[in-house]
Amino acid sequence: MRYLPKSPTDREAMLKAIGVKSIDDLFSPIPEKYRLDRDLAVPRQMAESEIVDWFKQRAKENGDGLTSFLGAGAYSHYRPVVIDALVQRGEFLTSYTPYQAEYAQGTLQAIFEFQTMVAELTGMDLANASMYDGSTGAAEAVMMAVRITGKHHAVIARTLHPEYREVIETYATHQGIPLTTIAYRDSGRIDLGALEAAVGEYTACVLIQSPNFFGTIEDVEAVAEIAHKRGALLIVSIAEAVSLGIVEPPRAADIVAMEAQSFGVPLGFGGPYCGVMATKEKFVRQMPGRLAGQTTDKNGKRGFVLTLATREQHIRREKATSNICTNQALVALMVNIFMTIYGKVGLRELAKQNLAKTAYAAAQFGRHANVLFSVAPRFNEFVVETTEEPHAINSRLLGHKIVGGLPLKKFYPELGNAALWCCTELTTRSMIDTAVGLVADSERSVDVKEAEPAEALR
Amino acid sequence: MSYPTDRKYTKEHEWISSDGKVGITTHAQDSLGDIVFVELPKVGTELTAGKTFGTVESVKAVSDLYAPASGTVTEVNGELATSPENVNKDAHAAWMVKIAVKDPAELNVLLSAADYEKFVSEEAGH
Amino acid sequence: MPQLLGDRRLSDLQWHRRMDGAAAGNHRSRTNGKTLTDKYFMKHMTRKATRHISQNEGLIFEKSSPGKAAWKLPPLDVPEVDTSKLLGKQERKDLGTMPEVSEIEIIRHFTRLSTWNYAIDLGMFPLGSCTMKYNPRVNEFVSRVEGLANGHPYQPEKISQGALHILKTLSDCLIEITGMDAITLQPAAGAHGELTGLLMVRAYHHSKGHPRKKILIPDSAHGTNPATAAMVGYAVENLKSNESGMVDVAALAAQMNEDVAALMVTNPNTLGVFEHDIHEIAEIMHAKGGLLYMDGANMNALVGKARPGDFGVDVMHLNLHKTFSTPHGGGGPGSGPVAVKRILEPFLPKPVVVSKADGTLGFDYNRPQSVGRVRAFYGNFGMFVRALAYIFANGPDGLRQTTEDAVLNANYIRKGLEGTYDLPYSTRSMHEVVFSDKVQAKKGVRTMDIAKRLIDYGFHPYTTAFPLIVSGAMMIEPTESEPKEELDLFIEAMKSIAAEVEEDPQFVLDSPHNTRISRLDEVAAARKPVLRWKPEA
Ligand SMILES: Cc1ncc(COP(=O)(O)O)c(C=O)c1O
């Protein structure tokens, strides 16, 4: 086996040194009847070239070479090549959590810089080193709000990513945290009246997403006022991090739970991504996850350590703020490098291009179909309502190597034939024009009643 | 080490003075090492003798604080929020909370300075 | 591995005593550090490591100045927009202290930082419980193949067959390796797997009428076990280990009752010891309707040699970032699949991968008894690709040989250091061995000090102060990836440090001496946390 650095002679010598006759002797602590006396039924040992071929084959079966209008929590942005060149350095790739600070200053300083940039971008005082993803980060934020307020009720916008909502439900059920979901209005924004009615003295937090699942930018300050009036915290979830380049961050929030995938992380069929949590200084001791802090060594030299560890499971065990241990460090490093590359000016310009492409696309679609929620400002997603079933439209688009918008019926049945479209800086005008043309064709030619959803395309 | 005789002690290494101030002993702070954070209840909180009312943290450990007697918190030493090192500097001066003791008889079961000192030396022995 | 210290009463003081060797402040060089350093360096350290220039590097923000840029966007092919008109008061005007630097500066910045880290690629990384094995580069290569790296989680199933095929193949392999019946790949790490597993335990009991109240956890368990139980709404009850460091079967029998939902056992446990009575343990649990959860962090001792499904485990998680070679990346990402027996299958998180009538693969969302979702999308897919590539590269023979070598290496180290360091449990070791600092503590040198000195010898420290049942624990897991020569160097280094402790304990207490930075003031970091950079006012 090519990964194993021992010759048969080495093994012999080592067994002899240990004082056993054969390797089987070392496995004698396992009761004999549980020792496996056959080969595992897994594929045979393969050569590297075979492994590469196998995965390339799978890639071919996976929509390779298509362009796409999908967003909905996973965004296609350009990834500068510098990112992969740097994260593949073995000293980053193959190191462990920086518990031994003197031997992990590289990772620690990088985390410190990451925390600084995330705090700056989100408008919070500080940020942690990462959470698993945007959905679990949001769920942890709810539990954090419950700890801070001592209250047990969470109010959640229906325009929070539907899968994030499902995750929160899973987490909250066993914590005894009842959830109230608040509908959206025709503007695409949360229904403030319904929110006002739902938030009580017993409410720990209000959780909204902005830009929300429809791409609509929420009036965060209005929501904050309602939450804070009753002593509830405001949690803002951000799924499209690039929006922070041009959209005012949720400074009125108490906790920001962000998915940073947009910042240089491959789509990768849904993971690994990079959740992050940011908050106000006064709440830091209730925050889950790792934190790097600045300090000095014996000689007064600046250095970094993991700090405030008493919040964590390895010290506080069942009383910890969370059970999280391994996080998304290397993905956070990708995010870190992306933020560093674009920086103060580039992020704004990047976000502006996203805004421009989306404005153009929404206008073009609007000439032939109904673009919903056009009153409030949006970032890089929009909802298009058609007379034809979106799956049918999409299967025609696929013939032109285009993956169309995400049909919303599964998540929002009341929206009928609506789909969520996304444009980023990678979306070209000709892609938009082709897609709009294909949608327009059908809108003229297809008899609504007869339209059948394409079978396999859910 | 001699312990002040103007107060009573617990086997959990807290002290309580006659005016109801509560803190941890020099021995406790020494054993914990550098204290980095003290978490205390709010004024008005009801404490129950023997039950936890807060925590002290060093870099890698959290220890519960146990109420030496039952009573209501009337004052909290706010200085400790920003200067937890005061506990290391002078544990017997760095009080944590002041309580209005409900039943002064409860104090009778606590250790005297001499008894506590003996207890500490025995504990170190095992 | 974490430095572990539970919260405990002030009366348990001996636990705390010198745990914070690393906390500076009380550390001052007694002698002139330089000459001593040189002396020891010459004497002991030329075999694995030597000194080398280390580049200094400030924070990226300190390099920033207006007008520098590392980005370039293509010209816009659609009309420009008036951002203030589109966004109104929602428009962000300023990105504050975000950096402005050039590409070469970024390359140098992160490259310099990287050289301050230790890594498996540089040598043995014997962190017990963490399974720091070689991370094959073909894994990285195949995870970046276009089509896999660019697949969108919501692209239609018809054009996701490649990804689904990978999910299915990996699932089948892991089911075979564990001897279980079904699996979810959704959890993002070990702790997340524990959460998922206990949610299923809870749902199972709930379906039987009542979710039960508590989880039994041995005192040797990792901190995530009790933390997870609490997150699922269970009380934690501690289970004492016996004098061999194993679950005390009699104590378990006494503590087991109808209020107990499950026992979370790690096998081999955190001492590296195989729970010899595992079958009896399972029977005790099952007799009272409880379930047996296995923390699979230590599967590197079992793959191809024994299967948890065969010895009575009902639900377990795997750590693909340990046993299956996906890189730790300085703390993550991981992946924590959860494998279950048939009785728990209905409760798996949604969606579940299924074969459809037409022969294609798809996701099944119609799972009425499911615990729900534990994260968005389908899991850390990129880790699945890597783990599967690892399984392919090994095959059944390679997987078995890997386990054998891992156990061989641990026992070789044990033999080499027995007598020099105290072995608190002499029970047979599997893939890792736990010593204690009992001998060295007499000179005032604790496990963390020895760990820091090991850095000077060019090794990453072992795991310190975990498991909790060993005071001053030194938990060593070499994995299969170490050649005999590296193991010999490690043994030699450890012996040499033991000799230094006898000769000059203060020198060890002041270590590391050869890192670019000496011991850091963790106390100051925790008292007045500085968690982000701010420009000077
Ligand atoms: C025994 C044991 N259990 C659980 C975990 C937690 O796994 P993870 O860090 O992947 O969440 C670890 C890893 O540190 C471990 O060693």
PDB file of C-alpha atoms and ligand atoms in Angstrom, chain A residues 96-97 99 132 290 313 323-327, chain C residues 1-2 128-131 188-194 220-225 228 266 268-270 295-298 317-322 328 331 333-336 432 463 466 475 477, ligand 1:
ATOM      1  CA  TYR A  96      -4.470  20.528  13.499  1.00  0.00           C
ATOM      2  CA  THR A  97      -6.514  22.960  15.553  1.00  0.00           C
ATOM      3  CA  TYR A  99      -4.041  24.258  20.579  1.00  0.00           C
ATOM      4  CA  TYR A 132     -20.167  24.442  10.266  1.00  0.00           C
ATOM      5  CA  ARG A 290     -13.326  29.052  18.775  1.00  0.00           C
ATOM      6  CA  GLN A 313     -17.007  21.612  25.405  1.00  0.00           C
ATOM      7  CA  ASN A 323     -20.705  20.931  21.422  1.00  0.00           C
ATOM      8  CA  ILE A 324     -18.770  22.252  18.412  1.00  0.00           C
ATOM      9  CA  CYS A 325     -15.132  21.161  18.263  1.00  0.00           C
ATOM     10  CA  THR A 326     -13.841  20.698  14.708  1.00  0.00           C
ATOM     11  CA  ASN A 327     -15.043  23.692  12.680  1.00  0.00           C
TER      12      ASN A 327
ATOM     13  CA  MET C   1      -6.820  17.577  21.180  1.00  0.00           C
ATOM     14  CA  PRO C   2      -8.014  19.938  23.792  1.00  0.00           C
ATOM     15  CA  GLY C 128      -3.937  11.271  20.649  1.00  0.00           C
ATOM     16  CA  SER C 129      -7.574  10.876  19.617  1.00  0.00           C
ATOM     17  CA  CYS C 130      -7.037  13.090  16.568  1.00  0.00           C
ATOM     18  CA  THR C 131      -5.627  10.511  14.122  1.00  0.00           C
ATOM     19  CA  ALA C 188     -20.330  18.281   9.398  1.00  0.00           C
ATOM     20  CA  ALA C 189     -18.006  16.867  12.077  1.00  0.00           C
ATOM     21  CA  GLY C 190     -17.785  14.342  14.880  1.00  0.00           C
ATOM     22  CA  ALA C 191     -19.666  16.441  17.408  1.00  0.00           C
ATOM     23  CA  HIS C 192     -22.358  17.152  14.827  1.00  0.00           C
ATOM     24  CA  GLY C 193     -22.580  13.408  14.219  1.00  0.00           C
ATOM     25  CA  GLU C 194     -23.043  12.855  17.939  1.00  0.00           C
ATOM     26  CA  SER C 220     -12.986   8.971  30.180  1.00  0.00           C
ATOM     27  CA  ALA C 221     -15.166  10.454  27.420  1.00  0.00           C
ATOM     28  CA  HIS C 222     -14.358  13.401  25.202  1.00  0.00           C
ATOM     29  CA  GLY C 223     -16.028  16.721  26.111  1.00  0.00           C
ATOM     30  CA  THR C 224     -18.243  16.710  23.044  1.00  0.00           C
ATOM     31  CA  ASN C 225     -20.147  13.679  24.390  1.00  0.00           C
ATOM     32  CA  THR C 228     -24.009  16.907  22.866  1.00  0.00           C
ATOM     33  CA  THR C 266     -15.826   5.254  22.727  1.00  0.00           C
ATOM     34  CA  PRO C 268     -11.310   1.655  21.685  1.00  0.00           C
ATOM     35  CA  ASN C 269     -11.782   4.159  24.476  1.00  0.00           C
ATOM     36  CA  THR C 270      -9.772   7.305  25.026  1.00  0.00           C
ATOM     37  CA  ASP C 295     -18.118   7.504  19.389  1.00  0.00           C
ATOM     38  CA  GLY C 296     -16.161   6.309  16.364  1.00  0.00           C
ATOM     39  CA  ALA C 297     -13.250   8.727  16.781  1.00  0.00           C
ATOM     40  CA  ASN C 298     -10.970   5.738  17.271  1.00  0.00           C
ATOM     41  CA  HIS C 317     -20.454   8.351  14.090  1.00  0.00           C
ATOM     42  CA  LEU C 318     -17.287   8.297  12.038  1.00  0.00           C
ATOM     43  CA  ASN C 319     -14.827  11.129  11.623  1.00  0.00           C
ATOM     44  CA  LEU C 320     -13.804  11.210   7.984  1.00  0.00           C
ATOM     45  CA  HIS C 321     -11.152  13.775   9.027  1.00  0.00           C
ATOM     46  CA  LYS C 322      -9.568  11.207  11.285  1.00  0.00           C
ATOM     47  CA  HIS C 328      -7.699  18.703   9.365  1.00  0.00           C
ATOM     48  CA  GLY C 331      -9.173  22.774  12.673  1.00  0.00           C
ATOM     49  CA  PRO C 333     -13.601  21.062   7.879  1.00  0.00           C
ATOM     50  CA  GLY C 334     -14.498  17.596   9.006  1.00  0.00           C
ATOM     51  CA  SER C 335     -17.316  15.224   8.273  1.00  0.00           C
ATOM     52  CA  GLY C 336     -19.179  13.046  10.761  1.00  0.00           C
ATOM     53  CA  GLU C 432      -2.811   4.918  20.993  1.00  0.00           C
ATOM     54  CA  THR C 463      -2.514  15.378  23.586  1.00  0.00           C
ATOM     55  CA  PHE C 466      -7.038  14.202  28.346  1.00  0.00           C
ATOM     56  CA  MET C 475      -1.892  10.702  24.981  1.00  0.00           C
ATOM     57  CA  GLU C 477      -1.323   8.359  18.696  1.00  0.00           C
TER      58      GLU C 477
HETATM   59  C1  LIG D   1     -12.999  10.867  21.192  1.00  0.00           C
HETATM   60  C2  LIG D   1     -13.506  12.034  20.431  1.00  0.00           C
HETATM   61  N1  LIG D   1     -14.835  12.240  20.334  1.00  0.00           N
HETATM   62  C3  LIG D   1     -15.342  13.292  19.644  1.00  0.00           C
HETATM   63  C4  LIG D   1     -14.534  14.203  19.015  1.00  0.00           C
HETATM   64  C5  LIG D   1     -15.153  15.375  18.321  1.00  0.00           C
HETATM   65  O1  LIG D   1     -15.049  15.301  16.946  1.00  0.00           O
HETATM   66  P1  LIG D   1     -15.059  16.600  16.046  1.00  0.00           P
HETATM   67  O2  LIG D   1     -13.904  17.427  16.460  1.00  0.00           O
HETATM   68  O3  LIG D   1     -14.955  16.086  14.669  1.00  0.00           O
HETATM   69  O4  LIG D   1     -16.346  17.308  16.284  1.00  0.00           O
HETATM   70  C6  LIG D   1     -13.148  14.030  19.089  1.00  0.00           C
HETATM   71  C7  LIG D   1     -12.220  14.943  18.382  1.00  0.00           C
HETATM   72  O5  LIG D   1     -11.593  15.811  18.823  1.00  0.00           O
HETATM   73  C8  LIG D   1     -12.623  12.932  19.820  1.00  0.00           C
HETATM   74  O6  LIG D   1     -11.309  12.757  19.929  1.00  0.00           O
END
